[in-house]
Amino acid sequence: MTFEKIITKHFDDPKLYTLKGYLSCGGYEGLKRARKKEPQEIIDTIRASKLRGLGGAGFPTGVKWGFLPKKPGEKRYLCVNADEGEPGTFKDRYLMSHSPHQLLEGITIACRALEIDTCYIYCRYEFRYLFDRFNQAIADAKKEGFLDNLEIHLHHGAGAYICGEETALLESIEGKKGFPRPKPPFPAIKGLFGKPTVINNVETVMFLPSILVNGPEWFLKKGVETAGGNRVLAVSGHVKNPGCYEVPLSISLKNVIFEICGGMKDDKPLKAVIPGGASAPILKADEIDVGIDFDSLAKAGTMAGSGAVMVFNEETCMVRVVHNLIHFFSDESCGQCTPCREGTTWLKKIIYGIEKGEGSESDLDLLLRITGQMSAKTICALADGAIGPVRSGVEKFRDDFIKHIREKRCSWPKWSWRGN
Ligand SMILES: Cc1cc2nc3c(=O)[nH]c(=O)nc-3n(C[C@H](O)[C@H](O)[C@H](O)COP(=O)(O)O)c2cc1C
Ligand code: SF4
């Protein structure tokens, strides 16, 4: 399939990460265009491009920017979310390591638009191998005058998934425990250190230079009706060629797996796909002829989320998959909300029992009832994310659960619970 890449267009150039390499590929051209525009014009350009946030929720970036109050001279912040803790997601570290200047250019454009002079890049500490490269990029860009008068802090995350949630991220930067804040007030009104703040994902920010260079109509034309541009997917699991791929938003999930990734590993039949990170409800093999954009996946009862596509073949035990995911969410719940803290713990315990061969058929209704008690009742979206794989797993792969319960064991030998 032929289409034009946008943010990974020059990723074959091994020197792209240097300032010289980036400039030779047309780098900082978007910033030059932004410098000729008024801040509001840049916001309008981004709004017209229909760029949607690529960290998970898909909120339109220009609209989010428009929520910042217009108070000239007031301190405000930009935070770039480079925490990337959602299981299966590995696109941001790939983008940052290949093209740090593209992120810096995007940051400078965003800060010009929003009249911000301080930016925090909240980077997961496991990505420490990127820190030297990034600090060098910041120093080089500053020396050559590409960062205006911006102060950029590369803040090291402390390794908790919840710190990727935007308000927990703010708490963490402030030196506190990563506990999400109740909203409202939203960060645009009361964010970092109590000041208006915009939080955007790495990939979202990296699309900004191309929009300034080519215009919003060009960007919009590349995407679908409700979202402009391409997106970068991180594909893992039982495909021939797993990895990060920039793809057009109009492509189907089926084509991602069978064209872009070369099909199923060892040509084994497909059983299930998680299309947007661990929080996304699971799709069955016959449900993948669906667009990868936010709205198409939402209509299919799942979500585009963080762009992490996880592919499972027919030899996969879905009880094991769901147990693995709920174990993660239960460990990572910050514990502030009872439905999340208790709900994830009980879901994990019950599914673990089923996995070990100690479950009963009534457990399946109990699991669904618990998920009903957790939905839309908590401070942040972790609880809703946690119920996605459980509910869809029990509803769509009920046969796997029943088999476990009736045979009192896992009949997929290589997936068996250790000790069974
Ligand atoms: C539990 C949880 C973890 C999250 N982790 C991340 C993350 O690692 N990176 C990210 O960009 N967004 C993450 N998000 C989404 C952020 O809260 C926020 O919506 C996003 O950073 C906004 O950027 P965007 O508008 O550019 O997508 C997470 C959300 C939740 C509820
Ligand atoms: S939903 Fe879970 S992770 Fe989010 S604030 Fe409540 S307890 Fe913490």
Coordinates of C-alpha atoms in Angstrom, one line a residue, residues 208-367:
L208 CA 2.9 19.8 14.9
P209 CA 5.9 20.8 12.6
S210 CA 4.4 19.0 9.6
I211 CA 1.1 20.9 10.0
L212 CA 2.9 24.2 10.1
V213 CA 4.9 23.4 7.0
N214 CA 2.2 21.9 4.8
G215 CA -1.0 23.5 6.2
P216 CA -4.0 22.1 7.9
E217 CA -5.9 21.1 4.7
W218 CA -3.0 18.9 3.7
F219 CA -3.0 17.2 7.1
L220 CA -6.8 16.8 7.1
K221 CA -6.8 15.3 3.7
K222 CA -4.3 12.6 4.8
G223 CA -6.7 11.4 7.6
V224 CA -10.3 10.5 7.9
E225 CA -13.3 12.8 8.3
T226 CA -13.0 13.3 12.1
A227 CA -9.2 13.2 12.5
G228 CA -6.2 14.5 10.4
G229 CA -2.9 12.9 9.7
N230 CA -1.5 9.4 10.2
R231 CA -0.7 7.6 13.4
V232 CA 2.1 5.3 14.6
L233 CA 1.1 1.9 15.8
A234 CA 3.2 -0.4 18.0
V235 CA 2.3 -4.0 16.9
S236 CA 3.3 -7.0 19.0
G237 CA 2.4 -10.6 19.4
H238 CA 1.9 -13.4 16.9
V239 CA 2.6 -11.5 13.6
K240 CA 5.5 -12.1 11.2
N241 CA 6.9 -8.6 11.6
P242 CA 6.1 -6.9 14.9
G243 CA 7.3 -3.3 15.3
C244 CA 6.4 0.4 15.0
Y245 CA 4.6 1.5 11.9
E246 CA 3.3 4.8 10.7
V247 CA 0.1 4.1 8.9
P248 CA -2.7 6.1 7.4
L249 CA -5.8 6.5 9.6
S250 CA -8.0 5.1 6.8
I251 CA -6.3 1.7 6.9
S252 CA -8.2 -1.3 8.5
L253 CA -6.9 -3.3 11.4
K254 CA -7.0 -6.4 9.1
N255 CA -4.6 -4.7 6.7
V256 CA -2.3 -3.7 9.5
I257 CA -1.9 -7.3 10.5
F258 CA -2.0 -9.0 7.1
E259 CA -0.3 -6.4 4.9
I260 CA 1.9 -4.2 7.0
C261 CA 3.0 -6.8 9.5
G262 CA 3.2 -9.7 6.9
G263 CA 0.4 -11.8 8.4
M264 CA 0.3 -14.3 11.2
K265 CA 3.5 -15.8 12.5
D266 CA 3.9 -19.4 11.2
D267 CA 0.6 -18.8 9.4
K268 CA -1.4 -19.9 12.4
P269 CA -5.1 -18.7 12.5
L270 CA -5.8 -15.4 14.3
K271 CA -7.8 -15.6 17.5
A272 CA -8.0 -12.2 19.1
V273 CA -6.7 -8.6 18.8
I274 CA -6.3 -5.9 21.4
P275 CA -6.3 -2.8 19.1
G276 CA -5.3 0.1 21.4
G277 CA -3.3 -0.9 24.5
A278 CA -4.2 -3.0 27.6
S279 CA -7.3 -0.9 28.4
A280 CA -9.0 -1.6 25.0
P281 CA -11.7 -4.2 24.8
I282 CA -10.6 -7.3 22.9
L283 CA -11.8 -8.0 19.3
K284 CA -12.4 -11.4 17.9
A285 CA -10.8 -12.6 14.7
D286 CA -14.0 -11.8 12.7
E287 CA -14.2 -8.2 14.1
I288 CA -11.0 -6.8 12.6
D289 CA -12.3 -5.5 9.3
V290 CA -12.6 -2.1 11.0
G291 CA -10.8 1.2 10.6
I292 CA -8.0 2.0 13.1
D293 CA -9.2 5.6 13.6
F294 CA -10.8 6.6 17.0
D295 CA -14.4 6.7 15.8
S296 CA -14.4 3.4 13.8
L297 CA -12.9 1.5 16.7
A298 CA -15.3 3.2 19.2
K299 CA -18.2 2.1 17.0
A300 CA -16.8 -1.4 17.1
G301 CA -17.1 -1.3 20.9
T302 CA -13.4 -0.9 21.6
M303 CA -10.8 2.0 21.3
A304 CA -7.8 3.2 19.4
G305 CA -6.2 4.2 22.7
S306 CA -2.4 4.4 22.7
G307 CA -2.0 2.7 19.3
A308 CA -0.7 -0.6 20.8
V309 CA -2.0 -3.5 18.7
M310 CA -1.5 -6.9 20.4
V311 CA -2.2 -9.9 18.2
F312 CA -3.0 -13.5 19.5
N313 CA -3.1 -16.7 17.5
E314 CA -5.5 -19.6 18.1
E315 CA -3.1 -21.3 20.6
T316 CA -3.6 -18.5 23.0
C317 CA -5.4 -19.0 26.3
M318 CA -7.6 -15.9 26.7
V319 CA -8.1 -16.6 30.4
R320 CA -4.3 -16.3 30.8
V321 CA -4.3 -13.0 28.7
V322 CA -7.1 -11.5 30.8
H323 CA -5.5 -12.6 34.0
N324 CA -2.2 -11.1 33.0
L325 CA -3.9 -7.7 32.2
I326 CA -6.0 -7.5 35.3
H327 CA -3.0 -8.4 37.4
F328 CA -1.2 -5.4 35.9
F329 CA -4.2 -3.0 36.6
S330 CA -4.6 -4.3 40.1
D331 CA -0.9 -3.7 40.9
E332 CA -1.0 -0.3 39.3
S333 CA -4.2 1.0 40.9
C334 CA -3.2 3.9 43.1
G335 CA -5.9 2.9 45.7
Q336 CA -7.7 6.2 46.1
C337 CA -11.0 4.9 44.9
T338 CA -12.7 1.9 46.4
P339 CA -14.3 0.6 43.2
C340 CA -10.9 0.6 41.5
R341 CA -8.8 -0.7 44.5
E342 CA -11.2 -3.4 45.5
G343 CA -12.7 -4.1 42.1
T344 CA -9.4 -4.8 40.4
T345 CA -8.2 -6.9 43.3
W346 CA -11.4 -9.1 43.2
L347 CA -11.3 -9.4 39.4
K348 CA -7.7 -10.6 39.6
K349 CA -8.5 -13.1 42.4
I350 CA -11.5 -14.6 40.7
I351 CA -9.8 -14.9 37.3
Y352 CA -6.7 -16.4 39.0
G353 CA -9.0 -19.0 40.6
I354 CA -10.5 -19.8 37.2
E355 CA -7.0 -20.1 35.7
K356 CA -5.9 -22.5 38.4
G357 CA -8.9 -24.7 37.8
E358 CA -10.7 -23.6 41.0
G359 CA -13.5 -21.5 39.4
S360 CA -17.2 -22.1 38.9
E361 CA -19.6 -21.0 36.1
S362 CA -21.3 -18.5 38.5
D363 CA -17.9 -16.7 38.7
L364 CA -18.5 -15.4 35.1
D365 CA -21.6 -13.5 36.1
L366 CA -19.9 -12.3 39.2
L367 CA -17.0 -10.9 37.1

